[in-house]
Coordinates of C-alpha atoms in Angstrom, one line a residue:
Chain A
X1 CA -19.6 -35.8 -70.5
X2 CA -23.0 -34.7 -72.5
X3 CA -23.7 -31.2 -71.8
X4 CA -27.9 -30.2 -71.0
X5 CA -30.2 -31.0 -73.4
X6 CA -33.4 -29.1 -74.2
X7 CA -36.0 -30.6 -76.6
X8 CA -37.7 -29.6 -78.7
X9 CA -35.2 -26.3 -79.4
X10 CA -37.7 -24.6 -81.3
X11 CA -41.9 -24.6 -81.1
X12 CA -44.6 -22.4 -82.5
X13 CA -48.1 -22.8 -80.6
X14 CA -51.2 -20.8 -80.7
X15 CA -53.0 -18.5 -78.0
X16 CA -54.6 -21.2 -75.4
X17 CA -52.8 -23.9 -76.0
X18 CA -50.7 -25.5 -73.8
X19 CA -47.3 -26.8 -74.8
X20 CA -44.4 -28.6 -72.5
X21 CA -40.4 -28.3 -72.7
X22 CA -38.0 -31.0 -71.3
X23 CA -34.5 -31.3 -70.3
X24 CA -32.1 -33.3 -69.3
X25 CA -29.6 -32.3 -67.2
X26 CA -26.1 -34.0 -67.2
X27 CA -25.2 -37.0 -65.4
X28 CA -24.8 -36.6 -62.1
X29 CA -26.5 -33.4 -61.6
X30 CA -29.7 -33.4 -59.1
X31 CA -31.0 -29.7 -59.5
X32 CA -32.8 -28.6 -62.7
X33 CA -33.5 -24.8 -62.6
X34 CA -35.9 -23.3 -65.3
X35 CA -35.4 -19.3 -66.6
X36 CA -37.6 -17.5 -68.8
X37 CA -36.2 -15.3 -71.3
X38 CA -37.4 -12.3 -73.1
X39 CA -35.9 -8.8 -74.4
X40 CA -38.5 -6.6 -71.9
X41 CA -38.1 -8.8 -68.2
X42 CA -34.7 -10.2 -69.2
X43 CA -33.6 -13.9 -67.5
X44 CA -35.9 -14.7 -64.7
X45 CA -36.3 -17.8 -62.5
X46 CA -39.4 -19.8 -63.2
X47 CA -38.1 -23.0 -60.4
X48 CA -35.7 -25.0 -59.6
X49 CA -36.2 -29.0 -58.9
X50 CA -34.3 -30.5 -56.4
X51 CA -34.3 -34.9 -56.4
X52 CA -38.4 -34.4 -57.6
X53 CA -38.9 -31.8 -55.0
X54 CA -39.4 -27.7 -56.1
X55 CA -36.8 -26.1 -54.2
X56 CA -37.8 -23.0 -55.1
X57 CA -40.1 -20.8 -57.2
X58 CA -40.4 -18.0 -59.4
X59 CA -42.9 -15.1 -59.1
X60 CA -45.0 -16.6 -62.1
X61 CA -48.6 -17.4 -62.7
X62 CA -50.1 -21.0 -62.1
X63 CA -49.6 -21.6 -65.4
X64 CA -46.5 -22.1 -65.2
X65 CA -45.3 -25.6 -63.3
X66 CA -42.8 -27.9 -63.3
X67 CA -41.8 -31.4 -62.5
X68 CA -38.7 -33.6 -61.9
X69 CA -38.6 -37.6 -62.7
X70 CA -36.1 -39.7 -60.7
X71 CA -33.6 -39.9 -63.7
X72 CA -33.4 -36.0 -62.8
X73 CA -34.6 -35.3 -66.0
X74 CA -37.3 -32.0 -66.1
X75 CA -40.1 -31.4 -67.7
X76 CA -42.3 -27.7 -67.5
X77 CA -46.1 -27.2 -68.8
X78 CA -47.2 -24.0 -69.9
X79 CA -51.0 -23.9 -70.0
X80 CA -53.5 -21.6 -71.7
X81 CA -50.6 -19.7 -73.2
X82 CA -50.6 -16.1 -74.1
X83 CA -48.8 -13.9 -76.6
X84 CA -46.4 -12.6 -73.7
X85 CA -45.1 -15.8 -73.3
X86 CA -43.1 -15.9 -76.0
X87 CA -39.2 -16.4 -75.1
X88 CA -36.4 -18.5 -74.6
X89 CA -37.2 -20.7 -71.8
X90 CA -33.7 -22.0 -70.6
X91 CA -32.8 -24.7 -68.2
X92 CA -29.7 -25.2 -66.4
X93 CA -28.2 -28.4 -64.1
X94 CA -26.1 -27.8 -61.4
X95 CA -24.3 -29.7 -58.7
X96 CA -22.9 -29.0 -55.6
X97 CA -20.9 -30.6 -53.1
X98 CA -18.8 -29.4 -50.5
X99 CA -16.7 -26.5 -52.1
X100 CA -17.1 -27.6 -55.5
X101 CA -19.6 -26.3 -58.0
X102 CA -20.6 -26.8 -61.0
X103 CA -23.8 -25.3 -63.3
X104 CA -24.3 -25.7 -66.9
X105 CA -27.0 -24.4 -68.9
X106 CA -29.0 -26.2 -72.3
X107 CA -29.3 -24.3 -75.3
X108 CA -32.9 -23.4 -74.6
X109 CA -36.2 -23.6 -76.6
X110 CA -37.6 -20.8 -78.5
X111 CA -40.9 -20.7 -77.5
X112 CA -43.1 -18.4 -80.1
X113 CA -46.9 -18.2 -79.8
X114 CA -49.1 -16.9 -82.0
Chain B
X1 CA -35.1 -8.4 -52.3
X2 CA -31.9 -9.3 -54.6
X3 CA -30.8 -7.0 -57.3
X4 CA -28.0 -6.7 -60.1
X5 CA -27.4 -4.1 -61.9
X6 CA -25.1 -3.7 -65.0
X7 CA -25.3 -0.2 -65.9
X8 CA -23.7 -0.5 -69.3
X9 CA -26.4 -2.1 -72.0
X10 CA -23.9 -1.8 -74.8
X11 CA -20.3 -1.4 -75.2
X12 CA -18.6 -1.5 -78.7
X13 CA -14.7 -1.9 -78.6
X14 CA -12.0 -2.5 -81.6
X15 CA -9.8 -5.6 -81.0
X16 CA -7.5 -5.5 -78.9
X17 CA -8.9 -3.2 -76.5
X18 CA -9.4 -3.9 -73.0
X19 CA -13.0 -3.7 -71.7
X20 CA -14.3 -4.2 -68.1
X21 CA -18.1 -4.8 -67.6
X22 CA -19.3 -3.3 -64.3
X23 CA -22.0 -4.7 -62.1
X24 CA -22.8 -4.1 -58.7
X25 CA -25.7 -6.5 -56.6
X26 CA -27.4 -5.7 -53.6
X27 CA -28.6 -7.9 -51.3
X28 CA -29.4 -9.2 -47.8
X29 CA -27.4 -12.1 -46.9
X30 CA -24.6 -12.6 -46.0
X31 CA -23.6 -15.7 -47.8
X32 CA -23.9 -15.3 -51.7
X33 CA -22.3 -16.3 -54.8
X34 CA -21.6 -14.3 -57.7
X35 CA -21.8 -15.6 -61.8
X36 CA -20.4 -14.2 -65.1
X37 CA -22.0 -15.9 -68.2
X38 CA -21.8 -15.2 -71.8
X39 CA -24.5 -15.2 -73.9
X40 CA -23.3 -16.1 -77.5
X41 CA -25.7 -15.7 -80.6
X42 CA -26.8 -19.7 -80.3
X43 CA -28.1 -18.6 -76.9
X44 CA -26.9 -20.8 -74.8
X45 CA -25.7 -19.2 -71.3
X46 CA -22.1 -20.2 -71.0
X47 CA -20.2 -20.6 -67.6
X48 CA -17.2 -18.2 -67.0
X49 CA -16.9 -17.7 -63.5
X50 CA -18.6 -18.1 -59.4
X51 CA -17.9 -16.4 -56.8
X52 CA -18.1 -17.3 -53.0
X53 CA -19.3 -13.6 -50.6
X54 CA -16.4 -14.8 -48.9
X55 CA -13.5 -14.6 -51.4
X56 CA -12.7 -11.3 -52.5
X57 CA -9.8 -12.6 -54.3
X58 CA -9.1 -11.2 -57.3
X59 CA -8.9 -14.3 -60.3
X60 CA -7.5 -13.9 -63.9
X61 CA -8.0 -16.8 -66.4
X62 CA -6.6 -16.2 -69.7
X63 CA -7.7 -12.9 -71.2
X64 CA -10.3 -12.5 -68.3
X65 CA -9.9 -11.4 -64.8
X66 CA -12.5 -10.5 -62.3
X67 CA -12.6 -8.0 -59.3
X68 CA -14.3 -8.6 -56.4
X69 CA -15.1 -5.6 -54.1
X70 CA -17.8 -6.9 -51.1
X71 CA -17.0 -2.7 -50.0
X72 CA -18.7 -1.6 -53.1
X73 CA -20.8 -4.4 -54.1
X74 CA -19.2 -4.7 -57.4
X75 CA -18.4 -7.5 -59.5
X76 CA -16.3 -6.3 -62.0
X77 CA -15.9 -8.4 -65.4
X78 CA -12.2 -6.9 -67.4
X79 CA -11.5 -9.0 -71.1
X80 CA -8.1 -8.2 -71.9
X81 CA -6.9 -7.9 -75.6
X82 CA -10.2 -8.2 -76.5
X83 CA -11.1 -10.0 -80.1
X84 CA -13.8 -10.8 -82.2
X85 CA -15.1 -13.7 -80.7
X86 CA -16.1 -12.2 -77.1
X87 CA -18.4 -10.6 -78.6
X88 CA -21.9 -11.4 -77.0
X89 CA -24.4 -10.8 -74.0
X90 CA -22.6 -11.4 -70.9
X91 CA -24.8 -11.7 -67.7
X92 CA -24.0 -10.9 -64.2
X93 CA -25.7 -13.1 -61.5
X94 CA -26.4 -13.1 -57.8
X95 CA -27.7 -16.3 -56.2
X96 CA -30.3 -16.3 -53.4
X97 CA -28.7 -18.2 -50.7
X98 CA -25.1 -19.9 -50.2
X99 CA -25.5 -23.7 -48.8
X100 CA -27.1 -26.0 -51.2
X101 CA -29.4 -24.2 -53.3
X102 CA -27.6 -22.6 -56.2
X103 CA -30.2 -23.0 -58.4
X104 CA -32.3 -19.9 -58.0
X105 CA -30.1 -16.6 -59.5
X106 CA -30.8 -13.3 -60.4
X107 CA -29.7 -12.1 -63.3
X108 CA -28.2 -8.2 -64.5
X109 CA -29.9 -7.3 -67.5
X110 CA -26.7 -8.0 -69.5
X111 CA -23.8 -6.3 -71.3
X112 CA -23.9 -6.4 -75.1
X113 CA -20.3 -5.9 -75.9
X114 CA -19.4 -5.8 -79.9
X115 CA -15.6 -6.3 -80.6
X116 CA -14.9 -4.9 -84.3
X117 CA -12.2 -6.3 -86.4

């Protein structure tokens, strides 16, 4: 079974720009959950995507969204970006049914902006 | 609001050692599920463990066992005979709500253990 895939894995982009990450979660899996990463705030939860839907979301700015296409797969846009936003932006699939569980996360993409 | 905490930021063993990561949550509900992950140098989060609020079982897999203490509010995280290649970030995690939604956690600011040769 493929594992998550993030694309690209790394990207350099310039203050104001605007840049988007995708992932794919494996086969099977109808949640897609997005996670900032830097060494000062740590792992926190941008949103999670549901069959399309956001499930939930992250205390982050508007800038910051998110969708989900029927094939599950997820895409988020960062607009107008800024220096802090610089980090690992990780995504993880997960599936749920009855007592079992499962939630796997991509290798990320190293998002550096200058 | 949810919380972790893991109060160690770095630990540095020699193999062979045992080492337990502490954390201990806080939070509201009364259905939750606890996470260990690593964190490798690649940087991808790797599964190790979940945890239902209402399983206070202790479970050992190989080299790693876990202690559930719902009295305390710990989440303890032991390696056994440590070696080399546990050495990474390892995260404790809390999720928001039992029932379907998983997806939303809350994550310790991580253990970096170092295992010397």
């Amino acid at each position: 079974k493929a594992g998550v895939t993030q694309t690209p894995r790394y990207l350099i982009k310039t203050r104001g720009q605007q840049v988007t990450l995708s992932c794919s979660p494996i086969s099977g899996h109808r949640s897609v959950s997005w996670y900032q990463q830097t060494p000062g705030q740590g792992l926190q939860f941008l949103f999670e995507y549901f069959s399309e839907t956001q499930r939930n979301k992250g205390n982050f700015p508007g800038r910051f969204s998110g969708r989900q296409f029927s094939n599950s797969r997820s895409e988020m846009n960062v607009s107008t970006l800024e220096l802090g936003d610089s980090a690992l932006y990780l995504c993880a699939s997960s599936f749920s049914a009855g007592s079992s569980y499962e939630q796997y996360f991509g290798p990320g993409t190293r998002l550096t902006v200058t | 609001a949810q919380k972790v905490t893991q109060a160690q930021t770095e630990i540095s063993v020699v193999e062979k050692e045992d080492v337990t990561l502490d954390c201990v949550y806080e939070t509201r509900d009364t259905t939750y599920y606890l996470f260990w992950y690593k964190q490798p140098p690649s940087g991808e989060l790797v599964f190790l463990i979940r945890r239902n609020s209402f399983d206070e079982q202790n479970e050992i897999s190989g080299r790693y066992s876990w202690n559930f203490q719902k009295s305390t509010s710990s989440f303890n995280f032991t390696i056994t005979a440590s070696q080399v290649v546990d050495s990474a970030v390892y995260f404790c995690a809390l999720s928001e709500k039992g029932g379907t939604s998983y997806g939303k956690l809350t994550f310790g600011q991580g253990t970096i253990l170092t295992v010397h040769p």
